[in-house]
PDB file of C-alpha atoms in Angstrom:
ATOM      1  CA  MET D1438    -141.955  79.003  17.298  1.00 43.00           C
ATOM      2  CA  SER D1439    -139.615  81.920  18.008  1.00 48.00           C
ATOM      3  CA  ALA D1440    -137.401  83.071  15.204  1.00 47.00           C
ATOM      4  CA  PRO D1441    -133.724  82.024  15.277  1.00 53.00           C
ATOM      5  CA  PRO D1442    -131.485  84.773  16.586  1.00 61.00           C
ATOM      6  CA  SER D1443    -129.597  87.034  14.112  1.00 64.00           C
ATOM      7  CA  ALA D1444    -125.880  86.705  14.383  1.00 70.00           C
ATOM      8  CA  PRO D1445    -124.206  89.896  15.527  1.00 84.00           C
ATOM      9  CA  ARG D1446    -121.419  91.510  13.416  1.00 87.00           C
ATOM     10  CA  PRO D1447    -117.879  91.455  14.575  1.00 91.00           C
ATOM     11  CA  ARG D1448    -115.909  94.844  14.632  1.00 91.00           C
ATOM     12  CA  SER D1449    -112.407  95.545  14.067  1.00 91.00           C
ATOM     13  CA  VAL D1450    -109.962  95.488  16.920  1.00 93.00           C
ATOM     14  CA  SER D1451    -106.397  96.041  17.193  1.00 93.00           C
ATOM     15  CA  VAL D1452    -103.698  93.759  18.674  1.00 95.00           C
ATOM     16  CA  ALA D1453    -103.537  96.033  21.616  1.00 94.00           C
ATOM     17  CA  CYS D1454    -106.938  94.974  22.887  1.00 95.00           C
ATOM     18  CA  LEU D1455    -105.238  91.679  24.021  1.00 96.00           C
ATOM     19  CA  VAL D1456    -103.628  93.550  26.833  1.00 96.00           C
ATOM     20  CA  PRO D1457    -106.838  94.579  28.534  1.00 96.00           C
ATOM     21  CA  ALA D1458    -108.415  91.220  27.692  1.00 96.00           C
ATOM     22  CA  LEU D1459    -105.556  89.322  29.529  1.00 96.00           C
ATOM     23  CA  ALA D1460    -105.974  91.839  32.443  1.00 97.00           C
ATOM     24  CA  ALA D1461    -109.634  91.199  32.508  1.00 96.00           C
ATOM     25  CA  GLY D1462    -109.079  87.489  32.416  1.00 96.00           C
ATOM     26  CA  TRP D1463    -106.696  87.750  35.350  1.00 97.00           C
ATOM     27  CA  ARG D1464    -109.204  89.856  37.515  1.00 96.00           C
ATOM     28  CA  MET D1465    -111.814  87.330  36.853  1.00 95.00           C
ATOM     29  CA  PHE D1466    -109.703  84.514  37.788  1.00 96.00           C
ATOM     30  CA  LEU D1467    -108.994  86.238  41.067  1.00 95.00           C
ATOM     31  CA  ALA D1468    -112.610  86.464  41.635  1.00 94.00           C
ATOM     32  CA  CYS D1469    -113.458  83.018  40.841  1.00 93.00           C
ATOM     33  CA  ARG D1470    -110.084  81.337  41.739  1.00 91.00           C
ATOM     34  CA  GLY D1471    -111.558  78.710  44.072  1.00 92.00           C
ATOM     35  CA  PRO D1472    -113.891  76.836  41.716  1.00 93.00           C
ATOM     36  CA  ALA D1473    -111.903  77.695  38.647  1.00 93.00           C
ATOM     37  CA  MET D1474    -108.787  76.148  40.061  1.00 94.00           C
ATOM     38  CA  ALA D1475    -110.668  73.060  41.100  1.00 93.00           C
ATOM     39  CA  PHE D1476    -112.194  72.659  37.591  1.00 91.00           C
ATOM     40  CA  ALA D1477    -108.723  73.199  35.922  1.00 89.00           C
ATOM     41  CA  GLY D1478    -107.146  70.826  38.418  1.00 89.00           C
ATOM     42  CA  LEU D1479    -109.101  67.975  37.067  1.00 86.00           C
ATOM     43  CA  PHE D1480    -107.400  68.458  33.511  1.00 81.00           C
ATOM     44  CA  ALA D1481    -104.064  68.900  35.275  1.00 81.00           C
ATOM     45  CA  LEU D1482    -104.452  65.661  36.884  1.00 84.00           C
ATOM     46  CA  GLY D1483    -105.513  64.091  33.699  1.00 79.00           C
ATOM     47  CA  GLY D1484    -102.412  65.660  32.004  1.00 75.00           C
ATOM     48  CA  VAL D1485    -100.098  64.289  34.551  1.00 77.00           C
ATOM     49  CA  GLY D1486    -101.695  60.719  34.171  1.00 80.00           C
ATOM     50  CA  LEU D1487    -101.588  60.819  30.477  1.00 77.00           C
ATOM     51  CA  ALA D1488     -97.889  61.988  30.449  1.00 74.00           C
ATOM     52  CA  TRP D1489     -96.986  59.327  32.823  1.00 78.00           C
ATOM     53  CA  GLY D1490     -98.756  56.671  31.007  1.00 79.00           C
ATOM     54  CA  LEU D1491     -97.134  57.595  27.684  1.00 76.00           C
ATOM     55  CA  GLN D1492     -93.730  57.322  29.264  1.00 74.00           C
ATOM     56  CA  TRP D1493     -94.467  54.055  31.177  1.00 76.00           C
ATOM     57  CA  VAL D1494     -95.442  52.367  27.842  1.00 71.00           C
ATOM     58  CA  GLY D1495     -92.389  53.743  26.101  1.00 71.00           C
ATOM     59  CA  LEU D1496     -94.119  56.462  24.024  1.00 73.00           C
ATOM     60  CA  ALA D1497     -92.502  59.498  25.637  1.00 70.00           C
ATOM     61  CA  PRO D1498     -92.123  61.470  22.390  1.00 73.00           C
ATOM     62  CA  LEU D1499     -95.871  61.545  22.070  1.00 77.00           C
ATOM     63  CA  VAL D1500     -96.234  63.742  25.124  1.00 76.00           C
ATOM     64  CA  LEU D1501     -95.672  66.873  23.185  1.00 73.00           C
ATOM     65  CA  PRO D1502     -98.278  66.105  20.510  1.00 77.00           C
ATOM     66  CA  VAL D1503    -100.900  65.192  23.094  1.00 75.00           C
ATOM     67  CA  ALA D1504    -100.144  68.550  24.928  1.00 74.00           C
ATOM     68  CA  GLY D1505    -100.711  70.312  21.582  1.00 71.00           C
ATOM     69  CA  GLY D1506    -103.772  68.331  21.081  1.00 71.00           C
ATOM     70  CA  PHE D1507    -105.320  69.869  24.233  1.00 73.00           C
ATOM     71  CA  LEU D1508    -105.944  72.943  22.125  1.00 70.00           C
ATOM     72  CA  LEU D1509    -108.482  70.939  20.160  1.00 71.00           C
ATOM     73  CA  VAL D1510    -110.594  70.074  23.198  1.00 74.00           C
ATOM     74  CA  GLY D1511    -110.134  73.373  25.305  1.00 73.00           C
ATOM     75  CA  PRO D1512    -113.234  75.107  23.851  1.00 77.00           C
ATOM     76  CA  ALA D1513    -115.448  72.300  25.355  1.00 72.00           C
ATOM     77  CA  LEU D1514    -114.602  73.551  28.734  1.00 78.00           C
ATOM     78  CA  LEU D1515    -115.789  77.230  28.304  1.00 84.00           C
ATOM     79  CA  ALA D1516    -119.274  76.544  29.430  1.00 86.00           C
ATOM     80  CA  GLY D1517    -118.110  75.900  32.905  1.00 88.00           C
ATOM     81  CA  PHE D1518    -115.789  78.813  33.212  1.00 91.00           C
ATOM     82  CA  LEU D1519    -118.304  81.235  31.833  1.00 89.00           C
ATOM     83  CA  GLY D1520    -120.743  79.956  34.222  1.00 90.00           C
ATOM     84  CA  LEU D1521    -118.595  81.247  36.950  1.00 92.00           C
ATOM     85  CA  ALA D1522    -118.075  84.577  35.154  1.00 92.00           C
ATOM     86  CA  ALA D1523    -121.710  85.046  34.796  1.00 90.00           C
ATOM     87  CA  ALA D1524    -122.356  84.344  38.674  1.00 90.00           C
ATOM     88  CA  ARG D1525    -119.659  87.020  39.365  1.00 92.00           C
ATOM     89  CA  ARG D1526    -121.256  89.631  37.104  1.00 90.00           C
ATOM     90  CA  ALA D1527    -124.640  88.821  38.783  1.00 89.00           C
ATOM     91  CA  GLY D1528    -122.986  89.883  42.147  1.00 88.00           C
ATOM     92  CA  ARG D1529    -122.802  86.336  43.608  1.00 89.00           C
ATOM     93  CA  ALA D1530    -119.724  84.605  44.892  1.00 88.00           C
ATOM     94  CA  PRO D1531    -118.965  82.106  42.210  1.00 90.00           C
ATOM     95  CA  SER D1532    -119.220  78.395  43.301  1.00 90.00           C
ATOM     96  CA  LEU D1533    -118.958  74.899  41.877  1.00 88.00           C
ATOM     97  CA  GLY D1534    -122.675  74.947  41.466  1.00 90.00           C
ATOM     98  CA  ASP D1535    -122.490  77.901  38.983  1.00 89.00           C
ATOM     99  CA  LEU D1536    -119.995  75.936  37.184  1.00 88.00           C
ATOM    100  CA  ALA D1537    -122.174  72.862  37.018  1.00 89.00           C
ATOM    101  CA  ARG D1538    -125.100  75.018  36.005  1.00 89.00           C
ATOM    102  CA  GLY D1539    -122.866  76.610  33.192  1.00 87.00           C
ATOM    103  CA  MET D1540    -122.197  73.170  31.876  1.00 86.00           C
ATOM    104  CA  ALA D1541    -125.603  71.836  32.192  1.00 85.00           C
ATOM    105  CA  GLY D1542    -127.316  74.985  30.697  1.00 86.00           C
ATOM    106  CA  ALA D1543    -125.138  74.865  27.544  1.00 85.00           C
ATOM    107  CA  PRO D1544    -127.261  74.762  24.317  1.00 88.00           C
ATOM    108  CA  ARG D1545    -127.364  71.833  22.086  1.00 88.00           C
ATOM    109  CA  GLY D1546    -125.182  73.824  19.468  1.00 85.00           C
ATOM    110  CA  ALA D1547    -122.448  74.296  22.051  1.00 86.00           C
ATOM    111  CA  TRP D1548    -122.373  70.490  22.644  1.00 88.00           C
ATOM    112  CA  VAL D1549    -122.253  69.955  19.031  1.00 88.00           C
ATOM    113  CA  LEU D1550    -119.152  72.076  18.723  1.00 87.00           C
ATOM    114  CA  ALA D1551    -117.500  70.341  21.727  1.00 85.00           C
ATOM    115  CA  LEU D1552    -118.146  66.947  20.164  1.00 86.00           C
ATOM    116  CA  PHE D1553    -116.612  68.314  16.824  1.00 87.00           C
ATOM    117  CA  CYS D1554    -113.529  69.390  18.900  1.00 84.00           C
ATOM    118  CA  VAL D1555    -113.135  65.887  20.597  1.00 83.00           C
ATOM    119  CA  PHE D1556    -113.616  64.257  17.122  1.00 87.00           C
ATOM    120  CA  LEU D1557    -110.705  66.204  15.751  1.00 85.00           C
ATOM    121  CA  PHE D1558    -108.652  65.399  18.786  1.00 83.00           C
ATOM    122  CA  LEU D1559    -109.079  61.722  18.255  1.00 83.00           C
ATOM    123  CA  ILE D1560    -108.162  62.305  14.555  1.00 85.00           C
ATOM    124  CA  TRP D1561    -105.151  64.047  15.749  1.00 83.00           C
ATOM    125  CA  MET D1562    -104.024  61.412  18.174  1.00 82.00           C
ATOM    126  CA  THR D1563    -104.500  58.622  15.478  1.00 84.00           C
ATOM    127  CA  ASP D1564    -102.368  60.603  12.994  1.00 82.00           C
ATOM    128  CA  ALA D1565     -99.585  61.374  15.624  1.00 82.00           C
ATOM    129  CA  ALA D1566     -99.504  57.708  16.588  1.00 80.00           C
ATOM    130  CA  THR D1567     -99.332  56.634  12.872  1.00 84.00           C
ATOM    131  CA  LEU D1568     -96.466  59.248  12.421  1.00 82.00           C
ATOM    132  CA  TYR D1569     -94.581  57.916  15.371  1.00 78.00           C
ATOM    133  CA  SER D1570     -94.680  54.260  14.206  1.00 78.00           C
ATOM    134  CA  PHE D1571     -93.224  55.271  10.837  1.00 77.00           C
ATOM    135  CA  MET D1572     -90.665  57.807  12.107  1.00 76.00           C
ATOM    136  CA  ILE D1573     -89.476  56.346  15.383  1.00 74.00           C
ATOM    137  CA  GLY D1574     -91.242  52.955  15.720  1.00 67.00           C
ATOM    138  CA  ARG D1575     -89.695  51.729  19.119  1.00 72.00           C
ATOM    139  CA  ARG D1576     -90.185  52.293  22.720  1.00 70.00           C
ATOM    140  CA  VAL D1577     -88.602  55.443  24.179  1.00 68.00           C
ATOM    141  CA  ALA D1578     -89.121  56.184  27.894  1.00 59.00           C
ATOM    142  CA  GLY D1579     -87.854  58.789  30.371  1.00 57.00           C
ATOM    143  CA  LEU D1580     -88.546  62.543  30.752  1.00 54.00           C
ATOM    144  CA  ALA D1581     -85.437  63.352  28.508  1.00 51.00           C
ATOM    145  CA  ALA D1582     -87.117  61.385  25.660  1.00 56.00           C
ATOM    146  CA  ILE D1583     -90.002  63.915  25.511  1.00 61.00           C
ATOM    147  CA  PHE D1584     -87.569  66.048  23.537  1.00 62.00           C
ATOM    148  CA  PRO D1585     -85.727  63.527  21.573  1.00 59.00           C
ATOM    149  CA  VAL D1586     -82.579  64.496  19.780  1.00 58.00           C
ATOM    150  CA  GLY D1587     -81.420  63.419  16.440  1.00 61.00           C
ATOM    151  CA  ALA D1588     -82.860  63.677  13.001  1.00 65.00           C
ATOM    152  CA  GLU D1589     -85.694  61.139  13.685  1.00 68.00           C
ATOM    153  CA  GLY D1590     -86.909  63.038  16.731  1.00 69.00           C
ATOM    154  CA  TRP D1591     -87.028  66.561  14.969  1.00 73.00           C
ATOM    155  CA  ARG D1592     -88.699  65.129  11.892  1.00 78.00           C
ATOM    156  CA  PHE D1593     -91.344  63.503  14.110  1.00 77.00           C
ATOM    157  CA  HIS D1594     -91.990  66.738  15.938  1.00 75.00           C
ATOM    158  CA  LEU D1595     -92.067  68.900  12.786  1.00 81.00           C
ATOM    159  CA  GLY D1596     -94.473  66.491  11.032  1.00 80.00           C
ATOM    160  CA  ALA D1597     -96.668  66.325  14.055  1.00 80.00           C
ATOM    161  CA  ALA D1598     -96.755  70.125  14.511  1.00 79.00           C
ATOM    162  CA  LEU D1599     -97.654  70.584  10.933  1.00 82.00           C
ATOM    163  CA  MET D1600    -100.671  68.096  11.098  1.00 79.00           C
ATOM    164  CA  GLY D1601    -101.837  69.441  14.465  1.00 79.00           C
ATOM    165  CA  GLY D1602    -101.479  72.947  13.455  1.00 81.00           C
ATOM    166  CA  VAL D1603    -104.043  72.405  10.595  1.00 85.00           C
ATOM    167  CA  LEU D1604    -106.556  70.703  12.914  1.00 85.00           C
ATOM    168  CA  ALA D1605    -105.940  73.290  15.714  1.00 85.00           C
ATOM    169  CA  LEU D1606    -106.522  76.255  13.081  1.00 89.00           C
ATOM    170  CA  ILE D1607    -109.923  74.722  12.042  1.00 89.00           C
ATOM    171  CA  VAL D1608    -110.903  74.359  15.618  1.00 88.00           C
ATOM    172  CA  PHE D1609    -109.725  77.980  16.575  1.00 91.00           C
ATOM    173  CA  VAL D1610    -111.601  79.889  13.809  1.00 93.00           C
ATOM    174  CA  ALA D1611    -114.719  77.921  14.276  1.00 91.00           C
ATOM    175  CA  THR D1612    -114.903  78.098  18.073  1.00 90.00           C
ATOM    176  CA  VAL D1613    -112.984  81.212  19.339  1.00 92.00           C
ATOM    177  CA  HIS D1614    -116.242  83.104  18.945  1.00 93.00           C
ATOM    178  CA  GLY D1615    -118.628  80.430  17.980  1.00 91.00           C
ATOM    179  CA  VAL D1616    -118.748  78.737  21.387  1.00 90.00           C
ATOM    180  CA  PRO D1617    -119.283  82.051  23.277  1.00 91.00           C
ATOM    181  CA  LEU D1618    -122.105  83.042  20.718  1.00 92.00           C
ATOM    182  CA  GLN D1619    -123.701  79.665  21.345  1.00 90.00           C
ATOM    183  CA  LEU D1620    -123.525  79.865  25.175  1.00 88.00           C
ATOM    184  CA  ALA D1621    -124.944  83.372  25.092  1.00 87.00           C
ATOM    185  CA  ARG D1622    -127.587  82.038  22.502  1.00 87.00           C
ATOM    186  CA  ARG D1623    -126.838  85.044  20.217  1.00 87.00           C
ATOM    187  CA  ALA D1624    -126.736  82.915  17.014  1.00 86.00           C
ATOM    188  CA  THR D1625    -127.791  79.596  15.567  1.00 89.00           C
ATOM    189  CA  LEU D1626    -124.846  77.026  15.254  1.00 88.00           C
ATOM    190  CA  ALA D1627    -124.298  77.702  11.573  1.00 90.00           C
ATOM    191  CA  GLY D1628    -124.490  81.368  12.074  1.00 91.00           C
ATOM    192  CA  ALA D1629    -122.039  81.394  15.215  1.00 91.00           C
ATOM    193  CA  VAL D1630    -119.424  79.266  13.262  1.00 92.00           C
ATOM    194  CA  THR D1631    -119.788  81.546  10.250  1.00 93.00           C
ATOM    195  CA  VAL D1632    -119.565  84.767  12.234  1.00 94.00           C
ATOM    196  CA  SER D1633    -116.563  83.325  14.262  1.00 94.00           C
ATOM    197  CA  VAL D1634    -114.673  82.744  10.933  1.00 95.00           C
ATOM    198  CA  HIS D1635    -115.607  86.167   9.708  1.00 95.00           C
ATOM    199  CA  ALA D1636    -114.284  87.782  13.025  1.00 95.00           C
ATOM    200  CA  CYS D1637    -110.987  85.971  12.497  1.00 95.00           C
ATOM    201  CA  LEU D1638    -110.743  87.150   8.838  1.00 95.00           C
ATOM    202  CA  ARG D1639    -111.566  90.683   9.897  1.00 94.00           C
ATOM    203  CA  ASN D1640    -108.955  90.550  12.511  1.00 95.00           C
ATOM    204  CA  PRO D1641    -106.208  88.320  11.360  1.00 95.00           C
ATOM    205  CA  LEU D1642    -103.303  89.731  13.365  1.00 96.00           C
ATOM    206  CA  THR D1643    -105.138  89.949  16.612  1.00 96.00           C
ATOM    207  CA  HIS D1644    -106.493  86.309  16.419  1.00 96.00           C
ATOM    208  CA  ALA D1645    -103.137  85.014  15.188  1.00 95.00           C
ATOM    209  CA  LEU D1646    -101.394  86.385  18.197  1.00 96.00           C
ATOM    210  CA  TRP D1647    -104.278  85.304  20.478  1.00 96.00           C
ATOM    211  CA  GLY D1648    -103.950  81.733  19.036  1.00 93.00           C
ATOM    212  CA  ALA D1649    -100.149  81.947  19.728  1.00 92.00           C
ATOM    213  CA  ILE D1650    -100.812  82.918  23.284  1.00 94.00           C
ATOM    214  CA  LEU D1651    -103.242  80.013  23.712  1.00 91.00           C
ATOM    215  CA  ALA D1652    -100.791  77.516  22.223  1.00 86.00           C
ATOM    216  CA  LEU D1653     -97.859  78.754  24.400  1.00 89.00           C
ATOM    217  CA  GLY D1654     -99.975  78.916  27.600  1.00 89.00           C
ATOM    218  CA  VAL D1655    -101.564  75.389  27.121  1.00 83.00           C
ATOM    219  CA  GLY D1656     -98.139  73.984  26.139  1.00 79.00           C
ATOM    220  CA  VAL D1657     -96.476  75.234  29.272  1.00 83.00           C
ATOM    221  CA  GLY D1658     -99.372  74.287  31.468  1.00 81.00           C
ATOM    222  CA  PHE D1659     -99.463  70.733  30.074  1.00 75.00           C
ATOM    223  CA  LEU D1660     -95.638  70.264  30.539  1.00 73.00           C
ATOM    224  CA  LEU D1661     -95.918  71.883  34.116  1.00 79.00           C
ATOM    225  CA  PRO D1662     -99.228  70.746  35.360  1.00 78.00           C
ATOM    226  CA  PRO D1663     -99.345  72.772  38.578  1.00 83.00           C
ATOM    227  CA  LEU D1664     -99.408  75.931  36.338  1.00 89.00           C
ATOM    228  CA  LEU D1665    -102.385  74.650  34.434  1.00 87.00           C
ATOM    229  CA  VAL D1666    -104.640  75.391  37.254  1.00 91.00           C
ATOM    230  CA  VAL D1667    -104.015  79.044  36.736  1.00 93.00           C
ATOM    231  CA  ILE D1668    -103.246  79.292  33.080  1.00 92.00           C
ATOM    232  CA  LEU D1669    -106.334  77.462  31.910  1.00 91.00           C
ATOM    233  CA  PRO D1670    -108.978  79.679  33.513  1.00 93.00           C
ATOM    234  CA  VAL D1671    -107.038  82.887  32.917  1.00 95.00           C
ATOM    235  CA  LEU D1672    -107.034  82.000  29.227  1.00 94.00           C
ATOM    236  CA  ALA D1673    -110.657  81.012  29.302  1.00 93.00           C
ATOM    237  CA  PHE D1674    -111.736  84.316  30.997  1.00 95.00           C
ATOM    238  CA  SER D1675    -109.421  86.308  28.682  1.00 96.00           C
ATOM    239  CA  GLY D1676    -110.853  84.693  25.683  1.00 94.00           C
ATOM    240  CA  GLU D1677    -114.386  85.773  26.723  1.00 93.00           C
ATOM    241  CA  ALA D1678    -113.005  89.274  27.410  1.00 95.00           C
ATOM    242  CA  LEU D1679    -111.637  89.339  23.706  1.00 95.00           C
ATOM    243  CA  HIS D1680    -114.955  88.127  22.489  1.00 94.00           C
ATOM    244  CA  ARG D1681    -116.819  90.813  24.306  1.00 93.00           C
ATOM    245  CA  ALA D1682    -114.467  93.404  22.797  1.00 94.00           C
ATOM    246  CA  VAL D1683    -114.994  92.090  19.202  1.00 94.00           C
ATOM    247  CA  PHE D1684    -118.749  92.004  19.524  1.00 91.00           C
ATOM    248  CA  GLU D1685    -119.012  95.107  21.730  1.00 80.00           C
ATOM    249  CA  THR D1686    -120.711  93.369  24.617  1.00 64.00           C
ATOM    250  CA  SER D1687    -120.925  95.433  27.780  1.00 52.00           C
TER     251      SER D1687
END
């Protein structure tokens, strides 16, 4: 039996490294745009269906919390996007087959992290629905109702943001480097999560800004689904570029 891999050590990086990371993410998106947009399009359609469904049943104010909750399940999609990036670096034209192989070839630890993200997403949806029943407690429909005015609407969104923010922070620090390390098989599951947390603590400002960029990008993409087919892959590829900078991967 082979020895478990030793987890790499993160290095200190400045906030300025986010600029080349985003530029690298954009270039990788252009190189993989066909399959990447097709993959992201599935989630854009899902977002449209979910937003429409919530409005149809009179729960329009829940659209924003659901959009924020997408941050919790986003890391589960990395395997597919990184499969495309690996094909590009190997000199091949990325295809849907590379995306499928990236997903199918993900190690068990990566799927454990993905299931952990989905579990927290379900907790988040349950908490948001409970908060809605206490603070609003009636059917509210229509696009305008997504941003309800009045004290009850603002209290609901503030409470939802606070609860969701805690869960999103847990997911972020555990997966921002934990998932890429698992997909590259550079660490055990426990080691990948530990090193991911260490990397965030070592570079708090850089990771805080990156988390804010993720939240803004995903929020805009969820509310304007056509943009999600571009925003989602660009953020995924940029996140990998940031990971490679933190762990000096050439």
